[in-house]
mmCIF file of C-alpha atoms in Angstrom:
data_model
loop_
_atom_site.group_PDB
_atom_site.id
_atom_site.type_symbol
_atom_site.label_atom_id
_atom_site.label_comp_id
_atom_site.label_asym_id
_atom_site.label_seq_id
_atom_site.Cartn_x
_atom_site.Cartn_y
_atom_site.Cartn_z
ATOM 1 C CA UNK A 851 -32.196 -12.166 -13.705
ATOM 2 C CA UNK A 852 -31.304 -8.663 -13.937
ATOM 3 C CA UNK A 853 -30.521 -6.290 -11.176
ATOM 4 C CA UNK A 854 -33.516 -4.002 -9.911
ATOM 5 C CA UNK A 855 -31.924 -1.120 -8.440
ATOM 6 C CA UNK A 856 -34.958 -0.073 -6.473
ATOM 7 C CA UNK A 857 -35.054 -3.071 -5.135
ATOM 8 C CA UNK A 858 -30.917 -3.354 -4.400
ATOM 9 C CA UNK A 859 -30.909 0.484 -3.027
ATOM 10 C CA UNK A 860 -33.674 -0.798 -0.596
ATOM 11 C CA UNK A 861 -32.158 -3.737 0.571
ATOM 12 C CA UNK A 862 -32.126 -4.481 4.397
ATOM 13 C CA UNK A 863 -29.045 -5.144 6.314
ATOM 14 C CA UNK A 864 -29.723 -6.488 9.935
ATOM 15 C CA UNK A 865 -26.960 -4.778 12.400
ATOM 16 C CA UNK A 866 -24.207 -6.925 12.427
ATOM 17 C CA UNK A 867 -22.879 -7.040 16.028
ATOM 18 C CA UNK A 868 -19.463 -8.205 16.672
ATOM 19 C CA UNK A 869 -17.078 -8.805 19.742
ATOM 20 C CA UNK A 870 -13.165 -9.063 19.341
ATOM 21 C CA UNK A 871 -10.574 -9.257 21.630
ATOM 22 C CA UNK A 872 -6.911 -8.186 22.221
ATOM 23 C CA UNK A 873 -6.761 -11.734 20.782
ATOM 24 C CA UNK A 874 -7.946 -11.268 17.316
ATOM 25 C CA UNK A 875 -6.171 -7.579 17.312
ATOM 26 C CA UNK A 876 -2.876 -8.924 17.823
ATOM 27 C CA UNK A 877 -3.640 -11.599 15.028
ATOM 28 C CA UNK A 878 -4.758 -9.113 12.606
ATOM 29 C CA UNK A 879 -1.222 -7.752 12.947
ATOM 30 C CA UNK A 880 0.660 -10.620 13.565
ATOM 31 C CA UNK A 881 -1.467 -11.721 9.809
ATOM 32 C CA UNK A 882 -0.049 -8.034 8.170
ATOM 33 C CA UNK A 883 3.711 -9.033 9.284
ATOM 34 C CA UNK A 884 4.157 -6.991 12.341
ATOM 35 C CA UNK A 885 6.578 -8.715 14.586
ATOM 36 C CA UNK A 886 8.174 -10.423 11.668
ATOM 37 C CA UNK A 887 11.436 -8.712 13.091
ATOM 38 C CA UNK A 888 11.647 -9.346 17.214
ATOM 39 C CA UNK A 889 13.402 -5.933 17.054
ATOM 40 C CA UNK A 890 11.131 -3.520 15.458
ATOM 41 C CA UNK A 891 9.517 -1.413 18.490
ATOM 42 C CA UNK A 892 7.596 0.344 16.631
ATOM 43 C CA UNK A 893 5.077 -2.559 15.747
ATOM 44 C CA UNK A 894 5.820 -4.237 19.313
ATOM 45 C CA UNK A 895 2.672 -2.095 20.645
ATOM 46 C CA UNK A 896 0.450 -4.160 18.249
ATOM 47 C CA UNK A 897 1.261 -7.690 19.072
ATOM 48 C CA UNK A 898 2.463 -7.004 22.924
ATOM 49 C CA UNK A 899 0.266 -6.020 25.565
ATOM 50 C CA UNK A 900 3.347 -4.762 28.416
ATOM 51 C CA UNK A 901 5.413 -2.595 26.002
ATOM 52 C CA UNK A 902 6.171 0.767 28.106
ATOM 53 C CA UNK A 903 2.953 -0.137 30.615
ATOM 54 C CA UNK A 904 1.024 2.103 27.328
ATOM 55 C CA UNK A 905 -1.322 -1.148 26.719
ATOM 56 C CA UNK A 906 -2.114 -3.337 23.314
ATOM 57 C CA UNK A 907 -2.709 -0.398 20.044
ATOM 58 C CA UNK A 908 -5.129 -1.619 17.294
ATOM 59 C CA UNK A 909 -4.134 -1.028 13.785
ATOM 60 C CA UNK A 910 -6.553 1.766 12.149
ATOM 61 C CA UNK A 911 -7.167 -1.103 9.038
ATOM 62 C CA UNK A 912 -8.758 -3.000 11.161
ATOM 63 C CA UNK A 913 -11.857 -1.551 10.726
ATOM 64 C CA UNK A 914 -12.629 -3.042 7.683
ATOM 65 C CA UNK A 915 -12.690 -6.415 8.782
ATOM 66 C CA UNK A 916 -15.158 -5.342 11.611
ATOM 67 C CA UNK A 917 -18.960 -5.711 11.430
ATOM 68 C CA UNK A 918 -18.683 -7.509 7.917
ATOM 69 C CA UNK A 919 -22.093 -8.100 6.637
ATOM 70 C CA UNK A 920 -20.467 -11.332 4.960
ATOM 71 C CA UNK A 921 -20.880 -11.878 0.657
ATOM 72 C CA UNK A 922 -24.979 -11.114 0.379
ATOM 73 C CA UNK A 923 -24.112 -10.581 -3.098
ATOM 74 C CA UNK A 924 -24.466 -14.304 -3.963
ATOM 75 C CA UNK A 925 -28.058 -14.380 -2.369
ATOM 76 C CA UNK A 926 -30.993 -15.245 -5.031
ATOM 77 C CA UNK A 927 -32.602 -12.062 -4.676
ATOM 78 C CA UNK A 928 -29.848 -9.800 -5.521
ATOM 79 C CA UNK A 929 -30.273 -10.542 -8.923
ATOM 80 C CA UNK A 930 -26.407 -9.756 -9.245
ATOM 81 C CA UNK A 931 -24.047 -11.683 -11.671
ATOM 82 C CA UNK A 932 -21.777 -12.641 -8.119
ATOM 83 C CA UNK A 933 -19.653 -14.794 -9.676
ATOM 84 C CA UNK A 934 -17.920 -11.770 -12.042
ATOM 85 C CA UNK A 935 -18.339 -9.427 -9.139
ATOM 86 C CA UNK A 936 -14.378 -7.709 -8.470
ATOM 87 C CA UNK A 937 -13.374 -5.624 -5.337
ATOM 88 C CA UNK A 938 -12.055 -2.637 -7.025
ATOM 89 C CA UNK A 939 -11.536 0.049 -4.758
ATOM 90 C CA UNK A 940 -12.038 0.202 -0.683
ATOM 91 C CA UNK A 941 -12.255 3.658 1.285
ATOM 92 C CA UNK A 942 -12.116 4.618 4.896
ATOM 93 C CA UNK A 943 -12.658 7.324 7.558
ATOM 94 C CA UNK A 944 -11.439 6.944 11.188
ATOM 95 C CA UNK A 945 -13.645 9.245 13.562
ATOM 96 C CA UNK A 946 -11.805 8.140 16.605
ATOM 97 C CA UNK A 947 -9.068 5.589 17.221
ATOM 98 C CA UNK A 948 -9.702 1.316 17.509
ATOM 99 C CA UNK A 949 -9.887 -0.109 21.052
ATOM 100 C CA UNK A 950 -7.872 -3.168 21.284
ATOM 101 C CA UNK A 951 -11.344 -5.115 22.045
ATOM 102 C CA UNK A 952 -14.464 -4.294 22.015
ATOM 103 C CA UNK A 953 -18.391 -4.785 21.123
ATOM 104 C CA UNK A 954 -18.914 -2.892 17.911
ATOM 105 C CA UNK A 955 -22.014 -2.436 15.598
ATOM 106 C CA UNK A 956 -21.548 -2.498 11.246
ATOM 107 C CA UNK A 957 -24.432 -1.085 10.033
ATOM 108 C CA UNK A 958 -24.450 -1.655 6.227
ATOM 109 C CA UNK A 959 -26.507 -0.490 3.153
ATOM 110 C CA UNK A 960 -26.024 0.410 -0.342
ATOM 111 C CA UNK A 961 -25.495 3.712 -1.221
ATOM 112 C CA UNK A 962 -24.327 3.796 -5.382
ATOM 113 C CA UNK A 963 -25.597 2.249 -8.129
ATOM 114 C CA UNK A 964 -23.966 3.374 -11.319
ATOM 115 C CA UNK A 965 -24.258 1.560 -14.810
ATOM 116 C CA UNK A 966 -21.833 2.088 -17.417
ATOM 117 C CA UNK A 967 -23.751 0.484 -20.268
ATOM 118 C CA UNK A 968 -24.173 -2.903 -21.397
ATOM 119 C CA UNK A 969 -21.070 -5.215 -21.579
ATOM 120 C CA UNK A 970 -19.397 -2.606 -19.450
ATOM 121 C CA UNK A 971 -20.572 -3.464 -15.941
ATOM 122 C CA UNK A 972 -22.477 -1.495 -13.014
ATOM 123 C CA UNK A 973 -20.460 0.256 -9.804
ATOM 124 C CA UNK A 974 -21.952 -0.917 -6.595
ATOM 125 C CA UNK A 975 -20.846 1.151 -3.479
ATOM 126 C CA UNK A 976 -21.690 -0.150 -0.462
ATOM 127 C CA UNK A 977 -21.020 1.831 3.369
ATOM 128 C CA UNK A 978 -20.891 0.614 6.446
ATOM 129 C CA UNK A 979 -20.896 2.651 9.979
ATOM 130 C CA UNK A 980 -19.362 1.048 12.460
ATOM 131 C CA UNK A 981 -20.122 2.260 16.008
ATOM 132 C CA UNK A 982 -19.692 0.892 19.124
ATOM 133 C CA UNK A 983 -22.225 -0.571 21.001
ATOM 134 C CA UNK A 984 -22.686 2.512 23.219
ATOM 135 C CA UNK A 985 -23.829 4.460 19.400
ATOM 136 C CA UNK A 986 -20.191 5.925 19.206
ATOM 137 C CA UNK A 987 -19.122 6.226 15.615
ATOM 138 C CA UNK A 988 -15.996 4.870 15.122
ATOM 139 C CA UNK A 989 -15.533 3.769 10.974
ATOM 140 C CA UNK A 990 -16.843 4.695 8.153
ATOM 141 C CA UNK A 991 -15.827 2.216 5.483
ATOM 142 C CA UNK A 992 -17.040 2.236 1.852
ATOM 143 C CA UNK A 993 -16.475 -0.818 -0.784
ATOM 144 C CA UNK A 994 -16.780 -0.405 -4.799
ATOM 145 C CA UNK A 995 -17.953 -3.509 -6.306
ATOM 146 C CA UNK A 996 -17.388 -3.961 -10.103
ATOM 147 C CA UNK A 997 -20.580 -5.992 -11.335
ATOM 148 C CA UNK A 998 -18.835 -6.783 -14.706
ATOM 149 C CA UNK A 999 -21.846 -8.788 -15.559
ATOM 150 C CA UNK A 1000 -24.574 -6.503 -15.017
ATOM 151 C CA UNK A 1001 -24.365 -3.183 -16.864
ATOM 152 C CA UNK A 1002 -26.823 -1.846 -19.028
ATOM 153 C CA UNK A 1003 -29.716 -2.458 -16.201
ATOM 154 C CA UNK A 1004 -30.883 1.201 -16.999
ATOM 155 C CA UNK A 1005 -31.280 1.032 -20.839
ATOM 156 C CA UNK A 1006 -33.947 1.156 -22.354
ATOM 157 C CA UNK A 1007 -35.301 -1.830 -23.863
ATOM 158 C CA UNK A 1008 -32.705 -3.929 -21.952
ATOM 159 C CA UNK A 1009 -34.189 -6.340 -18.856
ATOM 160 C CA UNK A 1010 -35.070 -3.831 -16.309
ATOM 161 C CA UNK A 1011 -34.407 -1.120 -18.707
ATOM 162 C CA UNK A 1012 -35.243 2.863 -17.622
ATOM 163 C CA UNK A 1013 -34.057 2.385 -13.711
ATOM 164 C CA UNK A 1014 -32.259 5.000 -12.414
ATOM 165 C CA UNK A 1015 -28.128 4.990 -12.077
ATOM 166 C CA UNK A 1016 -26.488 6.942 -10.117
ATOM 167 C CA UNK A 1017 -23.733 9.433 -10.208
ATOM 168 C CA UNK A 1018 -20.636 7.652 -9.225
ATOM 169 C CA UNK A 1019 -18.054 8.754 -6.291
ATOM 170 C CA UNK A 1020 -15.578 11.226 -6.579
ATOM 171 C CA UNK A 1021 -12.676 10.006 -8.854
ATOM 172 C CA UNK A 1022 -9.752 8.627 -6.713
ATOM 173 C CA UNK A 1023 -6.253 10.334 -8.871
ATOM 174 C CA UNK A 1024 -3.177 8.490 -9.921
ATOM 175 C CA UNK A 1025 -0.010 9.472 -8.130
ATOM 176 C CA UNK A 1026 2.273 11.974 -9.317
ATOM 177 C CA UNK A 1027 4.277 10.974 -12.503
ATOM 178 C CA UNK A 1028 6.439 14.209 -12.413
ATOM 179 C CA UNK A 1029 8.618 13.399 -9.306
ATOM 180 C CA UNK A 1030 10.181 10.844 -7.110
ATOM 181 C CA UNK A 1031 8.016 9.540 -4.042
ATOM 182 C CA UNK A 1032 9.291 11.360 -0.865
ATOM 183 C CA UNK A 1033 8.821 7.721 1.186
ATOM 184 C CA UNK A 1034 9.318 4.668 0.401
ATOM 185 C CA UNK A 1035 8.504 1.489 2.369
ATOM 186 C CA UNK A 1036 9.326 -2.156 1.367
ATOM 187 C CA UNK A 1037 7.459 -4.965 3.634
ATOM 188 C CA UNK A 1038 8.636 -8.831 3.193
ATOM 189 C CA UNK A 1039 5.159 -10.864 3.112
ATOM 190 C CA UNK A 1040 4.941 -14.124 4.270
ATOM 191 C CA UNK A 1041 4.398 -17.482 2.380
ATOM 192 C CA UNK A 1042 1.170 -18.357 4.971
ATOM 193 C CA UNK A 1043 0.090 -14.538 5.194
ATOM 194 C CA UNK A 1044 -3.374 -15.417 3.421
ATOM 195 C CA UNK A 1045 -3.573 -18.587 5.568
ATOM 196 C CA UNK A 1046 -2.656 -16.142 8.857
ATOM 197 C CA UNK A 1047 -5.187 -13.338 7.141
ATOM 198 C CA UNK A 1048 -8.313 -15.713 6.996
ATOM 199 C CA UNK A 1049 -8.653 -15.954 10.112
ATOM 200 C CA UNK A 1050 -10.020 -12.472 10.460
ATOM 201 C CA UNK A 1051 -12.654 -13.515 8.770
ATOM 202 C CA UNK A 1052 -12.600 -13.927 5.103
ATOM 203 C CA UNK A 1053 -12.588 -17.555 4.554
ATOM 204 C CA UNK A 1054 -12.926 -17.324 0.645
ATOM 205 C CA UNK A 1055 -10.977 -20.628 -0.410
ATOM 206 C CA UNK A 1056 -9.338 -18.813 -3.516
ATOM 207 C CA UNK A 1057 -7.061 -17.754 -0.645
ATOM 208 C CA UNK A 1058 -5.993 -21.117 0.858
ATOM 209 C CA UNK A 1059 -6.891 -23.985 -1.756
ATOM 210 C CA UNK A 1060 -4.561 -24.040 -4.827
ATOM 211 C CA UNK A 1061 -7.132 -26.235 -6.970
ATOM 212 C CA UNK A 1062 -9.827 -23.295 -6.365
ATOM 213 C CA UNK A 1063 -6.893 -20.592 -6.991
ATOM 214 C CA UNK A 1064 -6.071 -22.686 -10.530
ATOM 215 C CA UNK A 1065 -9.917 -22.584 -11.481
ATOM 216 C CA UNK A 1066 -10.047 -18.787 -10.948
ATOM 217 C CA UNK A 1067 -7.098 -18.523 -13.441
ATOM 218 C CA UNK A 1068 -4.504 -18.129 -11.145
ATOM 219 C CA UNK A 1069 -1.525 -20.262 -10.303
ATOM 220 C CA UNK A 1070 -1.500 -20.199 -6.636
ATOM 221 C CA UNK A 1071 -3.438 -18.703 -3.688
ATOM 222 C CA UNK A 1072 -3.549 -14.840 -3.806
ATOM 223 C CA UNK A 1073 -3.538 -12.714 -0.669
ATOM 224 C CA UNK A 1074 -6.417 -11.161 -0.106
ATOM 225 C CA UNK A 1075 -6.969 -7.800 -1.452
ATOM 226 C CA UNK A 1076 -7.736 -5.854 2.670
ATOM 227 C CA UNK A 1077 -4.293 -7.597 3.226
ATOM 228 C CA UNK A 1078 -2.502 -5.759 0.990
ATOM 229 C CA UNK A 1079 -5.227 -2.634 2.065
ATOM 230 C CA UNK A 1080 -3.666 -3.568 5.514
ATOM 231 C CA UNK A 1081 0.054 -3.592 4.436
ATOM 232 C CA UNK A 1082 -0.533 -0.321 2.783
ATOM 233 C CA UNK A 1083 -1.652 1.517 5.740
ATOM 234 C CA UNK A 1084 0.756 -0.319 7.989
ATOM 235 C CA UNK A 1085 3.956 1.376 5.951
ATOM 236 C CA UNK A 1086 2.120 4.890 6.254
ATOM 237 C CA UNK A 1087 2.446 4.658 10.241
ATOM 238 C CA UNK A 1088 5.906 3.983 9.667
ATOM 239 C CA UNK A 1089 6.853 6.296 7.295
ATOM 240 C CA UNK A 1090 4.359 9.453 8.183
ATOM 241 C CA UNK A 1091 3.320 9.039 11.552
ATOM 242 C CA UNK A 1092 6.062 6.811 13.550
ATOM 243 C CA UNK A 1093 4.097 4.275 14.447
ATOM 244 C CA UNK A 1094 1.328 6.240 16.204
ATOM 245 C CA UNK A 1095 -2.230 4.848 15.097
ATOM 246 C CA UNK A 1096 -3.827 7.649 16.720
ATOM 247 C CA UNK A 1097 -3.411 10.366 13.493
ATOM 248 C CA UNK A 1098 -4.602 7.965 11.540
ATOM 249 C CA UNK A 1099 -7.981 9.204 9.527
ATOM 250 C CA UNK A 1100 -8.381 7.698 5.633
ATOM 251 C CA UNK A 1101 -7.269 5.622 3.734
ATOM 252 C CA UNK A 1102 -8.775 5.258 -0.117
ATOM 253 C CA UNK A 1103 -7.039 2.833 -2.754
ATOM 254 C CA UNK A 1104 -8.124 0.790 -5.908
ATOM 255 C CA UNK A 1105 -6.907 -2.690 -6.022
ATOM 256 C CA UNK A 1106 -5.061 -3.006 -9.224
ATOM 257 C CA UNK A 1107 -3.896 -6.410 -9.516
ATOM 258 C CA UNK A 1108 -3.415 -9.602 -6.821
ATOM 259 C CA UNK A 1109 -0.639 -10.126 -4.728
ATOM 260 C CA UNK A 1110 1.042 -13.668 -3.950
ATOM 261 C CA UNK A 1111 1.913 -14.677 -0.497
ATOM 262 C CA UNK A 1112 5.721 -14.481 -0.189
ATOM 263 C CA UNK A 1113 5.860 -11.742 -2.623
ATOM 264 C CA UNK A 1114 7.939 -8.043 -1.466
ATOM 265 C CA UNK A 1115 5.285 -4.963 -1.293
ATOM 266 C CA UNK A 1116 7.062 -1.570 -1.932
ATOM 267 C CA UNK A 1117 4.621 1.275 -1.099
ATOM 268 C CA UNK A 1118 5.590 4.696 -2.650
ATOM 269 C CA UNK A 1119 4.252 7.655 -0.822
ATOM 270 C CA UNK A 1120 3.907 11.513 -2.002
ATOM 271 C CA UNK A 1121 3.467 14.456 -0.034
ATOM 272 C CA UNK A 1122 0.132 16.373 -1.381
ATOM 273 C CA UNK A 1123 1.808 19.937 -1.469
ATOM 274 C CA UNK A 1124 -0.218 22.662 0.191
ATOM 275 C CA UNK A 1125 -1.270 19.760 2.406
ATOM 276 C CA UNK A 1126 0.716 18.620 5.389
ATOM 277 C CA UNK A 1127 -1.190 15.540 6.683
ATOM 278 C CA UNK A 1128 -2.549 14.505 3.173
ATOM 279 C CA UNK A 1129 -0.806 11.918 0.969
ATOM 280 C CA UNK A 1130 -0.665 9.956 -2.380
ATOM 281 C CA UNK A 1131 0.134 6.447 -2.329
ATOM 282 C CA UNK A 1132 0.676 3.121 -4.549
ATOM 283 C CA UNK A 1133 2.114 -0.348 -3.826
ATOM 284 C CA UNK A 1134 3.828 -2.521 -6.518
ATOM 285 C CA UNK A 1135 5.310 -5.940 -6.217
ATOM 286 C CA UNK A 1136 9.222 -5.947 -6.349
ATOM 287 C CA UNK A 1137 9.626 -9.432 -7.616
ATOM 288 C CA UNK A 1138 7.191 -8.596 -10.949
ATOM 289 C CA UNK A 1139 7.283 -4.912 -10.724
ATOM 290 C CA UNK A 1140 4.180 -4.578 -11.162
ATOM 291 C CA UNK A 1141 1.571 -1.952 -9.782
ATOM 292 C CA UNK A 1142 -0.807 -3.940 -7.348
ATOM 293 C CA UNK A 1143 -2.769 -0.920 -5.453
ATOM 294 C CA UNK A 1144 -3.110 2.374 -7.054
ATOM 295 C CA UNK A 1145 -4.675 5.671 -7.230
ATOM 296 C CA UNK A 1146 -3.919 6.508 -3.235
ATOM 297 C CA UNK A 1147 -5.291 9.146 -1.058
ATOM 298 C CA UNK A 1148 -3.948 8.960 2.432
ATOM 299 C CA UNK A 1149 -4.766 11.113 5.742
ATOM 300 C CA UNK A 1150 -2.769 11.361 8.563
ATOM 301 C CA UNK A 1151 -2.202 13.876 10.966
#
């Protein structure tokens, strides 16, 4: 069954209402590391309620774990090829900062469809407002899905052929190859951060069950890809806003390749010259040195 982007583009998404606590706020931390060392104050505010008589603070990432329409894409009717679908690249906009608990409201639809030809796969963006339950906007947070198994939905003479496709997003840019990062940030992950991780929400077993993890090709549980999303924007409050959530307004960044629980993440961070509270970013394992999250756009005031 092929995709039918008329039908995808229209696709209804009830409101997803959610409540969270100073609970599941301190968890989502506690899941990204913070209060791995007792004596770090700048992450105590995070995963301590009493620090200075200031009250819990809410990580800005944790938007995108908030009014989660959960994975429609395997549903019947989608017509998409789930099973080779790939989170490539996750964007965000903070309009004003993340109570520690709170009702909030994700409303979700579909807002791209882009094919890049047969055998080369479709980009699906999808966007989700999150408000509160009063109507305040709080998030806007955009996935791109890679449907490696359904390009060439538009061609003619293909199933479905002649649909429309549209133009895709704004290019995210690689990081500057000319000079050194001016910050650098290296964060320690844990060996049961996806285990700690699932419980805001993503259950997906490739991230707990090494027999699943083996049958997707890889040798052990991976951490989930909004971890590492997390960890990313966690070492920008460190490094460019000490610790203050409150300047925190977007984050963009394509996932490049897993990371394994355990492993060292060292994010590299560039000024954007002309720019004073816009930034470049990546994030490569130290162990492999490898690149894991690339092509970084940052904003923090």
């Amino acid at each position: 069954m092929a995709i039918d982007y008329h039908h995808l583009k229209a696709r209804q998404f009830a409101p997803v209402r959610q409540s969270y606590s100073a609970r599941d706020s301190m968890l989502y931390a506690l899941s990204l590391g913070l209060g791995n060392d007792p004596l770090d104050h700048s992450a105590l505010p995070y995963v301590y309620e009493g620090k200075d008589g200031q009250g819990l603070l809410t990580l800005p990432s944790q938007a995108v774990v908030l009014g989660y329409p959960g994975f429609w894409a395997r549903e019947p009717d989608t017509g998409i090829d789930w099973v080779k679908l790939l989170h490539g690249e996750q964007r965000m906009r903070l309009h004003r900062p993340l109570p520690p608990a709170a009702e909030v409201v994700g409303h979700n639809r579909i807002t791209h469809l882009t094919d890049k030809g047969e055998g080369k796969g479709c980009i699906m963006v999808t966007e989700r407002r999150l408000e509160t339950a009063a109507g305040e906007l709080l998030a806007t947070v955009q996935q791109v899905s890679f449907l490696r198994g359904d390009g060439g939905y538009s061609q003619t003479g293909q199933a479905g052929g002649g649909q429309p496709s549209d133009a895709p997003l704004p290019a995210l840019q690689p990081t500057p190859e000319d000079r050194a990062p001016d910050f650098t940030d290296i964060q320690p992950t844990r060996p049961e951060a996806a285990l700690l991780y699932r419980l805001s929400g993503d259950y997906n077993p490739l991230h707990a069950d090494p027999a699943v993890a083996q049958a997707a090709g890889f040798e052990r549980p991976i951490l989930h890809g909004l971890a590492s999303y997390g960890l990313v924007a966690r070492a920008l409050l460190r490094q460019c806003a000490g610790g203050n959530a409150t300047g925190f307004r977007a984050l963009d960044i394509r996932f490049a390749s897993p990371v394994f629980p355990g492993e060292t993440l060292v994010t590299e961070i560039w000024r954007v010259p002309g720019s004073p509270s816009h930034y470049q970013l990546r994030a490569k394992v130290q162990e492999r040195d490898k690149v894991v999250l690339s092509h970084g756009f940052a904003e923090v005031v």
